[in-house]
Amino acid sequence: MMQKKLAIVIINWNSFDLTSDTLVSLSSTSYKNYDIIVVDNFSTDNSAAQLEKDFPSIILLKSDENKGFTGGNNLGFDYAINEGYEYVMMLNNDVAVEPDFLEPLVVKLDMDEKIGGVQPLIYFYHDRELIWNAGSRYNAIFGIPYILGYYRKDKGQLQRKKQKSIDWITGCAFMIRTEVLKKVGVLKQDFFIYYEDVDLSFRIKEAGYALAYEASSVVYHKTGMSHKSKEKLKEGYLNPKVHYLNARNRLFVLKEYTQKIAIPTVILYQIIYFFGISFYFIFRCRWQKLKAWNNGIKDGLFTTLEN
């Protein structure tokens, strides 16, 4: 049987070691009809040239600016659509994969045309029995996206468990039909990073497709490598911009997708949530992060996501 043509999109930004480890892991995959599209997000450390030299089989796309997770993946999506790939997969550059991780995902999509996207079971890289993501849910009453199985120890039970349709798929490992992307559009550029996967998932579902979780496909995630500083800063390892984008983008999603009946409960919960994070920053004397968080809240409330 002819294998579907698949593109795997990986973003690189000044992270040769991470990206190369992921590419080495992918080199052992048993699925054959796929190409790896590495999008370099305007790296300044020569990592793009080194990747091109060490991995000549990759398709390297170079951005003329850092377009973030959204813009980088969109360059890969556009390439995949224009070149006639049937499926495309967002894959973080900080993962390792099982050799047979692609086949179950492709089979899941092949079996049901109503499934628009599918994700694997994702463990932590440092502990390969500790779950990072076993599918995701969204509590519409309070406006809470959350992950199933997070930090739960698993010794194969979830690989045998059949899951129902999930509410959203993490951008860490998200396989999508290119035909679906043509209908719903690619990632919204202005998100830059964070919550863009929730937004895309919701648009796919609004278009009448389901989202699936396939536990027999396994990936290991190093987690948080894209937004952690290598050295501890004055207020910790995370750049304040991370908190700005998390606050702003969370509100963008809530404004777009909260149903009228849930508005009172969503507002009540989010007030508690946002004040809780603010008080934490005050307690820890993280003043730059508090300022970024508050700016994110302000922009999330009073600006509009354009594209």
mmCIF file of C-alpha atoms in Angstrom:
data_model
loop_
_atom_site.group_PDB
_atom_site.id
_atom_site.type_symbol
_atom_site.label_atom_id
_atom_site.label_comp_id
_atom_site.label_asym_id
_atom_site.label_seq_id
_atom_site.Cartn_x
_atom_site.Cartn_y
_atom_site.Cartn_z
ATOM 1 C CA MET A 1 0.000 0.000 0.000
ATOM 2 C CA MET A 2 1.297 3.452 -0.972
ATOM 3 C CA GLN A 3 2.300 5.542 2.024
ATOM 4 C CA LYS A 4 0.843 9.044 2.222
ATOM 5 C CA LYS A 5 3.286 11.865 1.496
ATOM 6 C CA LEU A 6 4.147 13.561 4.788
ATOM 7 C CA ALA A 7 6.080 16.709 5.697
ATOM 8 C CA ILE A 8 7.531 17.192 9.185
ATOM 9 C CA VAL A 9 8.107 20.859 10.063
ATOM 10 C CA ILE A 10 10.746 21.699 12.677
ATOM 11 C CA ILE A 11 11.705 25.205 13.805
ATOM 12 C CA ASN A 12 15.316 26.061 14.546
ATOM 13 C CA TRP A 13 16.387 29.249 16.285
ATOM 14 C CA ASN A 14 19.937 29.361 17.609
ATOM 15 C CA SER A 15 19.633 25.778 18.822
ATOM 16 C CA PHE A 16 21.838 23.497 16.749
ATOM 17 C CA ASP A 17 22.319 20.892 19.481
ATOM 18 C CA LEU A 18 18.604 20.465 20.163
ATOM 19 C CA THR A 19 17.597 20.419 16.510
ATOM 20 C CA SER A 20 20.359 18.039 15.482
ATOM 21 C CA ASP A 21 19.434 15.596 18.268
ATOM 22 C CA THR A 22 15.849 15.591 17.000
ATOM 23 C CA LEU A 23 17.000 15.032 13.414
ATOM 24 C CA VAL A 24 19.199 12.136 14.497
ATOM 25 C CA SER A 25 16.246 10.577 16.308
ATOM 26 C CA LEU A 26 14.055 10.973 13.215
ATOM 27 C CA SER A 27 16.674 9.271 11.044
ATOM 28 C CA SER A 28 15.669 5.923 12.562
ATOM 29 C CA THR A 29 11.973 6.187 11.741
ATOM 30 C CA SER A 30 10.470 3.254 9.868
ATOM 31 C CA TYR A 31 8.022 5.368 7.844
ATOM 32 C CA LYS A 32 9.658 6.217 4.533
ATOM 33 C CA ASN A 33 7.527 8.636 2.524
ATOM 34 C CA TYR A 34 8.292 11.821 4.417
ATOM 35 C CA ASP A 35 10.486 14.896 4.186
ATOM 36 C CA ILE A 36 11.822 17.040 7.002
ATOM 37 C CA ILE A 37 11.387 20.772 6.548
ATOM 38 C CA VAL A 38 13.618 22.716 8.908
ATOM 39 C CA VAL A 39 12.649 26.369 9.125
ATOM 40 C CA ASP A 40 15.461 28.521 10.451
ATOM 41 C CA ASN A 41 14.001 31.511 12.275
ATOM 42 C CA PHE A 42 16.809 33.945 11.466
ATOM 43 C CA SER A 43 19.416 32.281 13.681
ATOM 44 C CA THR A 44 22.532 34.288 14.454
ATOM 45 C CA ASP A 45 24.758 31.420 15.611
ATOM 46 C CA ASN A 46 25.458 29.762 12.231
ATOM 47 C CA SER A 47 23.260 26.824 13.228
ATOM 48 C CA ALA A 48 21.355 26.898 9.917
ATOM 49 C CA ALA A 49 24.528 26.408 7.888
ATOM 50 C CA GLN A 50 25.713 23.674 10.234
ATOM 51 C CA LEU A 51 22.383 21.829 10.002
ATOM 52 C CA GLU A 52 22.454 22.050 6.205
ATOM 53 C CA LYS A 53 25.979 20.636 6.188
ATOM 54 C CA ASP A 54 25.379 17.809 8.672
ATOM 55 C CA PHE A 55 21.906 16.839 7.406
ATOM 56 C CA PRO A 56 21.932 17.273 3.610
ATOM 57 C CA SER A 57 18.612 15.442 3.194
ATOM 58 C CA ILE A 58 16.569 18.103 5.006
ATOM 59 C CA ILE A 59 14.680 20.858 3.216
ATOM 60 C CA LEU A 60 15.998 24.051 4.799
ATOM 61 C CA LEU A 61 13.871 27.188 4.635
ATOM 62 C CA LYS A 62 15.450 30.392 5.913
ATOM 63 C CA SER A 63 13.316 33.178 7.323
ATOM 64 C CA ASP A 64 14.516 36.765 6.971
ATOM 65 C CA GLU A 65 13.346 37.493 10.522
ATOM 66 C CA ASN A 66 12.362 35.638 13.680
ATOM 67 C CA LYS A 67 8.695 34.961 12.947
ATOM 68 C CA GLY A 68 8.150 32.995 16.140
ATOM 69 C CA PHE A 69 6.659 29.533 16.432
ATOM 70 C CA THR A 70 3.642 30.605 14.409
ATOM 71 C CA GLY A 71 5.392 32.281 11.495
ATOM 72 C CA GLY A 72 8.093 29.643 11.295
ATOM 73 C CA ASN A 73 5.612 26.803 11.130
ATOM 74 C CA ASN A 74 3.532 28.722 8.608
ATOM 75 C CA LEU A 75 6.498 28.857 6.250
ATOM 76 C CA GLY A 76 6.671 25.069 6.511
ATOM 77 C CA PHE A 77 2.893 24.700 6.140
ATOM 78 C CA ASP A 78 2.843 26.845 3.006
ATOM 79 C CA TYR A 79 5.670 24.802 1.503
ATOM 80 C CA ALA A 80 3.896 21.528 2.307
ATOM 81 C CA ILE A 81 0.616 22.736 0.797
ATOM 82 C CA ASN A 82 2.266 24.072 -2.355
ATOM 83 C CA GLU A 83 4.329 20.908 -2.857
ATOM 84 C CA GLY A 84 1.349 18.566 -2.555
ATOM 85 C CA TYR A 85 2.042 16.821 0.750
ATOM 86 C CA GLU A 86 -1.091 15.108 2.042
ATOM 87 C CA TYR A 87 -0.195 15.372 5.727
ATOM 88 C CA VAL A 88 1.990 17.834 7.598
ATOM 89 C CA MET A 89 3.281 17.610 11.157
ATOM 90 C CA MET A 90 4.449 20.303 13.546
ATOM 91 C CA LEU A 91 7.205 18.770 15.642
ATOM 92 C CA ASN A 92 9.246 20.521 18.316
ATOM 93 C CA ASN A 93 12.998 20.581 17.903
ATOM 94 C CA ASP A 94 13.485 19.281 21.465
ATOM 95 C CA VAL A 95 12.061 15.773 21.127
ATOM 96 C CA ALA A 96 13.126 12.190 20.557
ATOM 97 C CA VAL A 97 10.810 9.743 18.837
ATOM 98 C CA GLU A 98 10.187 6.023 18.738
ATOM 99 C CA PRO A 99 11.137 4.561 15.331
ATOM 100 C CA ASP A 100 7.533 3.612 14.548
ATOM 101 C CA PHE A 101 5.842 6.780 15.842
ATOM 102 C CA LEU A 102 4.622 7.995 12.443
ATOM 103 C CA GLU A 103 2.692 4.939 11.225
ATOM 104 C CA PRO A 104 -0.055 4.975 13.904
ATOM 105 C CA LEU A 105 -0.696 8.688 13.331
ATOM 106 C CA VAL A 106 -0.962 8.264 9.570
ATOM 107 C CA VAL A 107 -3.217 5.212 9.969
ATOM 108 C CA LYS A 108 -5.473 7.208 12.307
ATOM 109 C CA LEU A 109 -5.949 9.874 9.657
ATOM 110 C CA ASP A 110 -6.287 7.317 6.862
ATOM 111 C CA MET A 111 -9.048 5.450 8.685
ATOM 112 C CA ASP A 112 -11.416 8.384 9.195
ATOM 113 C CA GLU A 113 -11.784 11.412 6.917
ATOM 114 C CA LYS A 114 -13.593 13.238 9.733
ATOM 115 C CA ILE A 115 -10.382 13.418 11.770
ATOM 116 C CA GLY A 116 -8.560 16.654 10.928
ATOM 117 C CA GLY A 117 -5.568 16.246 13.232
ATOM 118 C CA VAL A 118 -3.938 13.725 15.540
ATOM 119 C CA GLN A 119 -1.300 13.700 18.266
ATOM 120 C CA PRO A 120 0.898 11.011 19.870
ATOM 121 C CA LEU A 121 1.401 10.088 23.511
ATOM 122 C CA ILE A 122 4.175 12.343 24.816
ATOM 123 C CA TYR A 123 6.435 11.452 27.731
ATOM 124 C CA PHE A 124 9.053 13.575 29.450
ATOM 125 C CA TYR A 125 12.485 12.994 27.955
ATOM 126 C CA HIS A 126 14.217 12.754 31.328
ATOM 127 C CA ASP A 127 11.799 10.078 32.609
ATOM 128 C CA ARG A 128 10.295 7.929 29.886
ATOM 129 C CA GLU A 129 7.518 6.593 32.090
ATOM 130 C CA LEU A 130 6.371 10.068 33.172
ATOM 131 C CA ILE A 131 3.644 11.518 30.973
ATOM 132 C CA TRP A 132 3.849 15.041 29.632
ATOM 133 C CA ASN A 133 0.742 14.935 27.412
ATOM 134 C CA ALA A 134 -1.830 12.191 26.809
ATOM 135 C CA GLY A 135 -4.332 14.391 25.021
ATOM 136 C CA SER A 136 -5.933 17.670 26.022
ATOM 137 C CA ARG A 137 -9.291 18.952 27.198
ATOM 138 C CA TYR A 138 -10.942 22.361 27.450
ATOM 139 C CA ASN A 139 -13.249 23.311 30.297
ATOM 140 C CA ALA A 140 -15.585 25.715 28.518
ATOM 141 C CA ILE A 141 -17.402 26.706 31.739
ATOM 142 C CA PHE A 142 -14.285 28.314 33.211
ATOM 143 C CA GLY A 143 -12.125 28.736 30.087
ATOM 144 C CA ILE A 144 -9.374 26.327 31.117
ATOM 145 C CA PRO A 145 -7.294 24.362 28.594
ATOM 146 C CA TYR A 146 -5.555 21.475 30.333
ATOM 147 C CA ILE A 147 -3.480 18.373 29.616
ATOM 148 C CA LEU A 148 -4.475 14.800 30.406
ATOM 149 C CA GLY A 149 -2.071 12.534 32.262
ATOM 150 C CA TYR A 150 0.372 15.326 33.120
ATOM 151 C CA TYR A 151 3.084 14.058 35.499
ATOM 152 C CA ARG A 152 1.392 10.688 35.791
ATOM 153 C CA LYS A 153 3.589 7.609 35.824
ATOM 154 C CA ASP A 154 2.713 5.143 33.104
ATOM 155 C CA LYS A 155 4.134 1.723 32.289
ATOM 156 C CA GLY A 156 2.261 1.071 29.075
ATOM 157 C CA GLN A 157 -1.339 1.326 30.234
ATOM 158 C CA LEU A 158 -2.060 4.376 28.088
ATOM 159 C CA GLN A 159 -0.523 2.705 25.062
ATOM 160 C CA ARG A 160 -3.301 0.139 25.294
ATOM 161 C CA LYS A 161 -6.067 2.570 26.204
ATOM 162 C CA LYS A 162 -8.417 3.899 23.540
ATOM 163 C CA GLN A 163 -9.157 7.603 23.942
ATOM 164 C CA LYS A 164 -12.178 9.482 22.731
ATOM 165 C CA SER A 165 -11.893 12.634 20.652
ATOM 166 C CA ILE A 166 -9.844 15.352 22.356
ATOM 167 C CA ASP A 167 -10.453 19.098 22.503
ATOM 168 C CA TRP A 168 -7.122 20.464 21.313
ATOM 169 C CA ILE A 169 -3.689 19.263 20.245
ATOM 170 C CA THR A 170 -0.331 20.510 21.447
ATOM 171 C CA GLY A 171 1.934 22.122 18.864
ATOM 172 C CA CYS A 172 4.735 19.911 20.173
ATOM 173 C CA ALA A 173 3.561 17.070 17.906
ATOM 174 C CA PHE A 174 0.522 17.894 15.776
ATOM 175 C CA MET A 175 -0.182 16.013 12.525
ATOM 176 C CA ILE A 176 -2.765 17.644 10.252
ATOM 177 C CA ARG A 177 -4.325 17.043 6.861
ATOM 178 C CA THR A 178 -3.097 19.726 4.470
ATOM 179 C CA GLU A 179 -6.604 19.843 3.003
ATOM 180 C CA VAL A 180 -7.838 20.931 6.425
ATOM 181 C CA LEU A 181 -5.241 23.696 6.598
ATOM 182 C CA LYS A 182 -6.462 24.968 3.238
ATOM 183 C CA LYS A 183 -9.964 25.252 4.695
ATOM 184 C CA VAL A 184 -9.284 26.694 8.134
ATOM 185 C CA GLY A 185 -6.041 28.557 7.502
ATOM 186 C CA VAL A 186 -2.616 28.173 9.053
ATOM 187 C CA LEU A 187 -1.497 29.420 12.470
ATOM 188 C CA LYS A 188 -2.382 33.000 13.350
ATOM 189 C CA GLN A 189 0.870 34.906 13.093
ATOM 190 C CA ASP A 190 0.169 37.407 15.880
ATOM 191 C CA PHE A 191 0.159 34.725 18.562
ATOM 192 C CA PHE A 192 3.921 34.335 17.953
ATOM 193 C CA ILE A 193 4.015 31.469 20.454
ATOM 194 C CA TYR A 194 1.615 30.013 23.089
ATOM 195 C CA TYR A 195 -2.070 29.185 22.598
ATOM 196 C CA GLU A 196 -1.678 29.139 18.809
ATOM 197 C CA ASP A 197 -2.225 25.372 18.917
ATOM 198 C CA VAL A 198 -5.428 25.794 20.947
ATOM 199 C CA ASP A 199 -6.710 28.336 18.432
ATOM 200 C CA LEU A 200 -5.892 26.132 15.427
ATOM 201 C CA SER A 201 -7.492 23.128 17.122
ATOM 202 C CA PHE A 202 -10.692 25.055 17.779
ATOM 203 C CA ARG A 203 -10.844 26.263 14.171
ATOM 204 C CA ILE A 204 -10.439 22.695 12.941
ATOM 205 C CA LYS A 205 -13.302 21.563 15.159
ATOM 206 C CA GLU A 206 -15.475 24.484 14.090
ATOM 207 C CA ALA A 207 -14.961 23.319 10.492
ATOM 208 C CA GLY A 208 -16.588 19.998 11.417
ATOM 209 C CA TYR A 209 -13.528 17.817 12.012
ATOM 210 C CA ALA A 210 -12.560 15.788 15.066
ATOM 211 C CA LEU A 211 -9.180 15.736 16.791
ATOM 212 C CA ALA A 212 -7.643 12.428 17.808
ATOM 213 C CA TYR A 213 -5.083 11.026 20.220
ATOM 214 C CA GLU A 214 -3.095 7.920 19.325
ATOM 215 C CA ALA A 215 -1.298 6.340 22.285
ATOM 216 C CA SER A 216 0.586 3.752 20.231
ATOM 217 C CA SER A 217 2.638 6.616 18.783
ATOM 218 C CA VAL A 218 5.255 7.750 21.297
ATOM 219 C CA VAL A 219 7.389 10.898 21.544
ATOM 220 C CA TYR A 220 9.705 12.124 24.334
ATOM 221 C CA HIS A 221 9.811 15.860 25.075
ATOM 222 C CA LYS A 222 12.624 17.789 26.759
ATOM 223 C CA THR A 223 10.059 20.540 27.666
ATOM 224 C CA GLY A 224 10.539 24.264 27.896
ATOM 225 C CA MET A 225 13.822 24.385 26.015
ATOM 226 C CA SER A 226 12.627 27.003 23.515
ATOM 227 C CA HIS A 227 11.862 29.676 26.122
ATOM 228 C CA LYS A 228 14.359 29.030 28.920
ATOM 229 C CA SER A 229 17.544 31.028 29.220
ATOM 230 C CA LYS A 230 20.731 28.964 29.443
ATOM 231 C CA GLU A 231 21.820 31.100 32.388
ATOM 232 C CA LYS A 232 19.726 32.150 35.353
ATOM 233 C CA LEU A 233 18.598 35.740 34.990
ATOM 234 C CA LYS A 234 17.839 38.196 37.785
ATOM 235 C CA GLU A 235 14.258 36.923 37.987
ATOM 236 C CA GLY A 236 14.802 33.295 37.025
ATOM 237 C CA TYR A 237 15.328 31.392 33.786
ATOM 238 C CA LEU A 238 12.186 32.515 31.949
ATOM 239 C CA ASN A 239 12.223 35.738 29.974
ATOM 240 C CA PRO A 240 9.427 38.148 31.054
ATOM 241 C CA LYS A 241 8.176 38.073 27.442
ATOM 242 C CA VAL A 242 7.048 34.486 28.057
ATOM 243 C CA HIS A 243 4.619 35.715 30.705
ATOM 244 C CA TYR A 244 3.485 38.617 28.531
ATOM 245 C CA LEU A 245 2.610 36.290 25.654
ATOM 246 C CA ASN A 246 0.959 33.715 27.913
ATOM 247 C CA ALA A 247 -1.322 36.333 29.482
ATOM 248 C CA ARG A 248 -2.141 38.127 26.244
ATOM 249 C CA ASN A 249 -2.721 35.015 24.143
ATOM 250 C CA ARG A 250 -4.832 33.326 26.801
ATOM 251 C CA LEU A 251 -7.167 36.320 26.682
ATOM 252 C CA PHE A 252 -7.189 36.312 22.880
ATOM 253 C CA VAL A 253 -8.467 32.726 22.965
ATOM 254 C CA LEU A 254 -11.011 33.440 25.690
ATOM 255 C CA LYS A 255 -12.430 36.444 23.840
ATOM 256 C CA GLU A 256 -12.756 34.444 20.632
ATOM 257 C CA TYR A 257 -14.192 31.182 21.926
ATOM 258 C CA THR A 258 -16.073 31.790 25.185
ATOM 259 C CA GLN A 259 -19.772 31.028 24.757
ATOM 260 C CA LYS A 260 -22.231 33.648 26.008
ATOM 261 C CA ILE A 261 -23.684 31.325 28.628
ATOM 262 C CA ALA A 262 -20.220 30.825 30.159
ATOM 263 C CA ILE A 263 -19.135 34.469 30.257
ATOM 264 C CA PRO A 264 -19.895 35.013 34.006
ATOM 265 C CA THR A 265 -18.042 31.884 35.176
ATOM 266 C CA VAL A 266 -15.133 32.448 32.785
ATOM 267 C CA ILE A 267 -14.691 36.039 33.985
ATOM 268 C CA LEU A 268 -14.834 34.988 37.650
ATOM 269 C CA TYR A 269 -12.295 32.203 37.251
ATOM 270 C CA GLN A 270 -9.918 34.247 35.102
ATOM 271 C CA ILE A 271 -9.914 37.125 37.601
ATOM 272 C CA ILE A 272 -8.832 34.675 40.303
ATOM 273 C CA TYR A 273 -6.252 33.121 37.975
ATOM 274 C CA PHE A 274 -4.672 36.367 36.779
ATOM 275 C CA PHE A 275 -4.585 37.912 40.254
ATOM 276 C CA GLY A 276 -3.105 34.709 41.625
ATOM 277 C CA ILE A 277 -0.180 34.857 39.200
ATOM 278 C CA SER A 278 0.286 38.577 39.930
ATOM 279 C CA PHE A 279 0.443 37.963 43.679
ATOM 280 C CA TYR A 280 3.015 35.213 43.101
ATOM 281 C CA PHE A 281 5.270 37.629 41.206
ATOM 282 C CA ILE A 282 4.847 40.213 43.970
ATOM 283 C CA PHE A 283 5.657 37.628 46.655
ATOM 284 C CA ARG A 284 8.805 36.575 44.766
ATOM 285 C CA CYS A 285 9.754 40.179 43.929
ATOM 286 C CA ARG A 286 9.653 39.429 40.219
ATOM 287 C CA TRP A 287 8.898 42.995 39.187
ATOM 288 C CA GLN A 288 9.856 42.707 35.512
ATOM 289 C CA LYS A 289 7.681 39.639 35.152
ATOM 290 C CA LEU A 290 4.820 41.345 36.968
ATOM 291 C CA LYS A 291 5.055 44.289 34.573
ATOM 292 C CA ALA A 292 5.138 41.972 31.542
ATOM 293 C CA TRP A 293 2.195 39.969 32.915
ATOM 294 C CA ASN A 294 0.117 43.082 33.489
ATOM 295 C CA ASN A 295 0.974 44.405 30.027
ATOM 296 C CA GLY A 296 -0.104 41.074 28.582
ATOM 297 C CA ILE A 297 -3.437 41.333 30.395
ATOM 298 C CA LYS A 298 -3.939 44.882 29.135
ATOM 299 C CA ASP A 299 -3.101 44.032 25.517
ATOM 300 C CA GLY A 300 -5.150 40.851 25.652
ATOM 301 C CA LEU A 301 -8.191 42.753 26.837
ATOM 302 C CA PHE A 302 -7.943 45.866 24.707
ATOM 303 C CA THR A 303 -6.288 44.835 21.450
ATOM 304 C CA THR A 304 -7.524 42.568 18.687
ATOM 305 C CA LEU A 305 -5.748 39.610 17.130
ATOM 306 C CA GLU A 306 -5.395 40.610 13.477
ATOM 307 C CA ASN A 307 -4.021 37.501 11.762
#
